[in-house]
mmCIF file of C-alpha atoms and ligand atoms in Angstrom:
data_model
loop_
_atom_site.group_PDB
_atom_site.id
_atom_site.type_symbol
_atom_site.label_atom_id
_atom_site.label_comp_id
_atom_site.label_asym_id
_atom_site.label_seq_id
_atom_site.Cartn_x
_atom_site.Cartn_y
_atom_site.Cartn_z
ATOM 1 C CA MET A 1 -43.649 -44.222 47.124
ATOM 2 C CA SER A 2 -47.428 -43.990 47.107
ATOM 3 C CA GLN A 3 -49.642 -46.734 45.772
ATOM 4 C CA GLN A 4 -51.106 -45.724 42.422
ATOM 5 C CA PRO A 5 -54.591 -46.798 41.384
ATOM 6 C CA VAL A 6 -54.482 -49.826 39.110
ATOM 7 C CA HIS A 7 -55.845 -47.933 36.078
ATOM 8 C CA LEU A 8 -52.668 -45.844 35.973
ATOM 9 C CA SER A 9 -50.508 -48.865 35.288
ATOM 10 C CA ALA A 10 -52.949 -50.730 33.068
ATOM 11 C CA LEU A 11 -55.501 -48.687 31.177
ATOM 12 C CA ASP A 12 -57.628 -50.108 28.385
ATOM 13 C CA ALA A 13 -56.733 -47.146 26.178
ATOM 14 C CA TYR A 14 -58.870 -48.066 23.165
ATOM 15 C CA ARG A 15 -61.954 -48.421 25.332
ATOM 16 C CA PHE A 16 -60.989 -45.234 27.185
ATOM 17 C CA ALA A 17 -60.960 -43.372 23.838
ATOM 18 C CA ARG A 18 -64.216 -44.955 22.648
ATOM 19 C CA GLU A 19 -65.983 -44.063 25.871
ATOM 20 C CA SER A 20 -64.518 -40.507 25.972
ATOM 21 C CA GLY A 21 -62.929 -41.337 29.278
ATOM 22 C CA SER A 22 -61.146 -38.830 31.400
ATOM 23 C CA LEU A 23 -58.625 -39.110 34.195
ATOM 24 C CA ALA A 24 -56.936 -36.408 36.190
ATOM 25 C CA GLY A 25 -54.778 -36.229 39.230
ATOM 26 C CA CYS A 26 -51.481 -35.437 40.741
ATOM 27 C CA LEU A 27 -48.329 -37.555 40.547
ATOM 28 C CA GLU A 28 -45.439 -37.343 42.967
ATOM 29 C CA LEU A 29 -42.147 -36.939 41.111
ATOM 30 C CA SER A 30 -40.771 -39.695 43.312
ATOM 31 C CA ASP A 31 -43.260 -42.046 41.620
ATOM 32 C CA LEU A 32 -41.602 -41.398 38.243
ATOM 33 C CA PRO A 33 -38.289 -43.252 38.647
ATOM 34 C CA ARG A 34 -36.898 -42.446 35.181
ATOM 35 C CA LEU A 35 -36.886 -38.743 36.067
ATOM 36 C CA ALA A 36 -34.583 -39.307 39.029
ATOM 37 C CA ASP A 37 -31.422 -38.872 36.928
ATOM 38 C CA VAL A 38 -32.318 -35.380 35.766
ATOM 39 C CA LEU A 39 -33.867 -34.029 38.966
ATOM 40 C CA ALA A 40 -31.955 -32.055 41.564
ATOM 41 C CA SER A 41 -34.698 -32.988 44.001
ATOM 42 C CA PRO A 42 -37.453 -35.608 43.820
ATOM 43 C CA ALA A 43 -39.717 -33.344 45.889
ATOM 44 C CA GLY A 44 -42.757 -31.907 44.159
ATOM 45 C CA ASN A 45 -45.468 -33.150 41.884
ATOM 46 C CA VAL A 46 -47.084 -32.700 38.496
ATOM 47 C CA SER A 47 -50.742 -32.498 37.568
ATOM 48 C CA TYR A 48 -51.989 -34.544 34.675
ATOM 49 C CA GLN A 49 -55.179 -34.735 32.711
ATOM 50 C CA LEU A 50 -55.819 -37.542 30.256
ATOM 51 C CA SER A 51 -58.852 -37.672 28.037
ATOM 52 C CA GLY A 52 -59.931 -40.067 25.343
ATOM 53 C CA TYR A 53 -61.715 -39.190 22.130
ATOM 54 C CA MET A 54 -62.297 -40.501 18.632
ATOM 55 C CA GLY A 55 -60.898 -38.892 15.477
ATOM 56 C CA GLU A 56 -62.895 -38.004 12.379
ATOM 57 C CA ARG A 57 -62.430 -41.474 10.975
ATOM 58 C CA GLU A 58 -62.944 -43.264 14.270
ATOM 59 C CA GLN A 59 -59.265 -43.365 15.212
ATOM 60 C CA ALA A 60 -58.783 -43.852 18.938
ATOM 61 C CA ARG A 61 -56.927 -40.868 20.382
ATOM 62 C CA LEU A 62 -55.724 -39.523 23.683
ATOM 63 C CA ARG A 63 -55.013 -36.001 24.799
ATOM 64 C CA LEU A 64 -52.545 -35.702 27.644
ATOM 65 C CA ARG A 65 -51.846 -32.517 29.535
ATOM 66 C CA VAL A 66 -49.188 -32.301 32.202
ATOM 67 C CA THR A 67 -48.206 -29.221 34.171
ATOM 68 C CA GLY A 68 -45.825 -28.640 37.024
ATOM 69 C CA THR A 69 -42.447 -27.333 38.020
ATOM 70 C CA LEU A 70 -39.423 -29.592 38.249
ATOM 71 C CA GLN A 71 -36.109 -28.892 39.914
ATOM 72 C CA LEU A 72 -33.546 -29.942 37.325
ATOM 73 C CA LEU A 73 -29.818 -30.210 37.762
ATOM 74 C CA CYS A 74 -27.996 -27.260 36.181
ATOM 75 C CA GLN A 75 -25.311 -28.720 33.898
ATOM 76 C CA ARG A 76 -22.992 -25.797 34.596
ATOM 77 C CA CYS A 77 -23.066 -25.220 38.376
ATOM 78 C CA LEU A 78 -24.880 -28.451 39.396
ATOM 79 C CA GLY A 79 -27.386 -26.425 41.394
ATOM 80 C CA ALA A 80 -31.145 -26.754 41.119
ATOM 81 C CA VAL A 81 -32.813 -24.938 38.251
ATOM 82 C CA ALA A 82 -36.600 -24.679 38.170
ATOM 83 C CA GLU A 83 -38.217 -25.741 34.905
ATOM 84 C CA SER A 84 -41.927 -25.275 34.387
ATOM 85 C CA ILE A 85 -43.590 -27.665 32.018
ATOM 86 C CA ALA A 86 -46.912 -27.356 30.235
ATOM 87 C CA ILE A 87 -47.409 -30.348 28.005
ATOM 88 C CA ASP A 88 -50.393 -30.751 25.733
ATOM 89 C CA SER A 89 -49.998 -33.819 23.541
ATOM 90 C CA ARG A 90 -52.395 -35.531 21.210
ATOM 91 C CA LEU A 91 -51.670 -39.161 20.593
ATOM 92 C CA GLU A 92 -53.211 -41.566 18.165
ATOM 93 C CA LEU A 93 -53.363 -45.145 19.340
ATOM 94 C CA VAL A 94 -52.062 -47.686 16.870
ATOM 95 C CA PRO A 95 -51.413 -51.405 17.295
ATOM 96 C CA ALA A 96 -47.793 -51.853 18.376
ATOM 97 C CA ASP A 97 -46.889 -53.950 15.320
ATOM 98 C CA SER A 98 -48.355 -51.646 12.655
ATOM 99 C CA ALA A 99 -46.320 -49.122 10.709
ATOM 100 C CA PRO A 100 -47.638 -45.558 10.839
ATOM 101 C CA THR A 101 -49.478 -44.383 7.739
ATOM 102 C CA GLN A 102 -48.152 -41.547 5.592
ATOM 103 C CA GLU A 103 -50.931 -39.335 6.905
ATOM 104 C CA GLU A 104 -49.943 -40.027 10.499
ATOM 105 C CA LEU A 105 -46.289 -39.304 9.743
ATOM 106 C CA GLU A 106 -47.141 -35.987 8.125
ATOM 107 C CA ASP A 107 -49.444 -34.749 10.879
ATOM 108 C CA ASP A 108 -47.258 -32.761 13.272
ATOM 109 C CA SER A 109 -50.065 -32.044 15.690
ATOM 110 C CA LEU A 110 -50.435 -35.721 16.447
ATOM 111 C CA ASP A 111 -48.023 -38.313 17.750
ATOM 112 C CA VAL A 112 -48.462 -41.992 17.191
ATOM 113 C CA LEU A 113 -48.611 -44.109 20.305
ATOM 114 C CA PRO A 114 -48.167 -47.826 19.708
ATOM 115 C CA VAL A 115 -50.309 -49.694 22.198
ATOM 116 C CA THR A 116 -51.062 -53.371 22.457
ATOM 117 C CA GLY A 117 -53.053 -54.418 25.455
ATOM 118 C CA ALA A 118 -52.971 -52.222 28.527
ATOM 119 C CA LEU A 119 -51.435 -48.769 28.502
ATOM 120 C CA ASP A 120 -49.096 -47.755 31.302
ATOM 121 C CA VAL A 121 -50.317 -44.209 31.996
ATOM 122 C CA LEU A 122 -47.553 -43.459 34.490
ATOM 123 C CA GLY A 123 -44.960 -44.517 31.925
ATOM 124 C CA LEU A 124 -46.632 -42.349 29.284
ATOM 125 C CA VAL A 125 -46.622 -39.281 31.554
ATOM 126 C CA GLU A 126 -42.966 -39.994 32.310
ATOM 127 C CA ASP A 127 -42.125 -40.279 28.584
ATOM 128 C CA GLU A 128 -43.881 -37.027 27.753
ATOM 129 C CA ILE A 129 -42.106 -35.168 30.575
ATOM 130 C CA LEU A 130 -38.710 -36.512 29.469
ATOM 131 C CA LEU A 131 -39.427 -35.349 25.903
ATOM 132 C CA ALA A 132 -40.428 -31.882 27.111
ATOM 133 C CA LEU A 133 -37.376 -31.242 29.258
ATOM 134 C CA PRO A 134 -34.358 -29.335 27.933
ATOM 135 C CA THR A 135 -31.504 -31.655 26.978
ATOM 136 C CA VAL A 136 -28.970 -29.473 28.793
ATOM 137 C CA PRO A 137 -30.755 -27.676 31.642
ATOM 138 C CA ARG A 138 -28.908 -24.704 33.084
ATOM 139 C CA HIS A 139 -29.416 -21.307 34.670
ATOM 140 C CA VAL A 140 -29.486 -18.344 32.320
ATOM 141 C CA THR A 141 -26.540 -16.984 34.289
ATOM 142 C CA CYS A 142 -24.550 -18.833 36.903
ATOM 143 C CA ASP A 143 -20.964 -19.457 37.842
ATOM 144 C CA LEU A 144 -19.038 -22.633 37.501
ATOM 145 C CA PRO A 145 -18.516 -24.379 40.824
ATOM 146 C CA VAL A 146 -15.417 -23.140 42.610
ATOM 147 C CA THR A 147 -12.536 -25.395 41.717
ATOM 148 C CA ASP A 148 -10.055 -24.245 44.311
ATOM 149 C CA GLY A 149 -6.859 -26.180 43.948
ATOM 150 C CA ALA A 150 -8.229 -28.467 41.228
ATOM 151 C CA ASP A 151 -5.797 -27.001 38.696
ATOM 152 C CA THR A 152 -2.821 -27.714 40.893
ATOM 153 C CA LEU A 153 -3.657 -31.409 41.316
ATOM 154 C CA PRO A 154 -1.221 -33.609 39.451
ATOM 155 C CA HIS A 155 -2.434 -35.162 36.266
ATOM 156 C CA PRO A 156 -3.689 -38.722 37.014
ATOM 157 C CA PHE A 157 -0.984 -40.161 34.764
ATOM 158 C CA ALA A 158 1.743 -38.247 36.580
ATOM 159 C CA ALA A 159 1.617 -40.802 39.398
ATOM 160 C CA LEU A 160 1.988 -43.619 36.870
ATOM 161 C CA VAL A 161 4.964 -41.957 35.257
ATOM 162 C CA ALA A 162 6.550 -41.557 38.686
ATOM 163 C CA LEU A 163 6.040 -45.275 39.376
ATOM 164 C CA LYS A 164 7.598 -46.241 36.056
ATOM 165 C CA ARG A 165 10.640 -44.141 36.757
ATOM 166 C CA ARG A 166 11.167 -45.885 40.060
ATOM 167 C CA GLU A 167 11.341 -49.308 38.391
HETATM 168 ZN ZN1 ZN B 201 -26.268 -23.082 37.212
#
């Protein structure tokens, strides 16, 4: 696991937006631990670009773009299936304890990101990737794994029944 710069784990997001900050780089998939469950292989990386800007009424906002190709686990054959992602999210920063306004709820082009204190950029990239992935990844066409002999195995309870009979 590579050492990430400190600003990726603790970014002053409001200041970043005010100052029109921008960050870009490459993240190893192995540095995003919550993706491990859905990946067939932790090899590879994603590129991200984060920029800060202010809305029309001085709302602090972020734009996050993430691109890359992930090897997901096909839910049918359990082989690797390549999934390309191209995320482009706009997020409005709100204090973590405030309820979103009606306007924010109605604006589909914008997500609300509750932030109090420092923002974990790595965690945000991870969240956005998880949201963008298919819930049931699978090849367009593939065969089920070969289950030679599986059908002829005795039912797990059969052994129990046999034990009972012996009593
Ligand atoms: Zn498959």
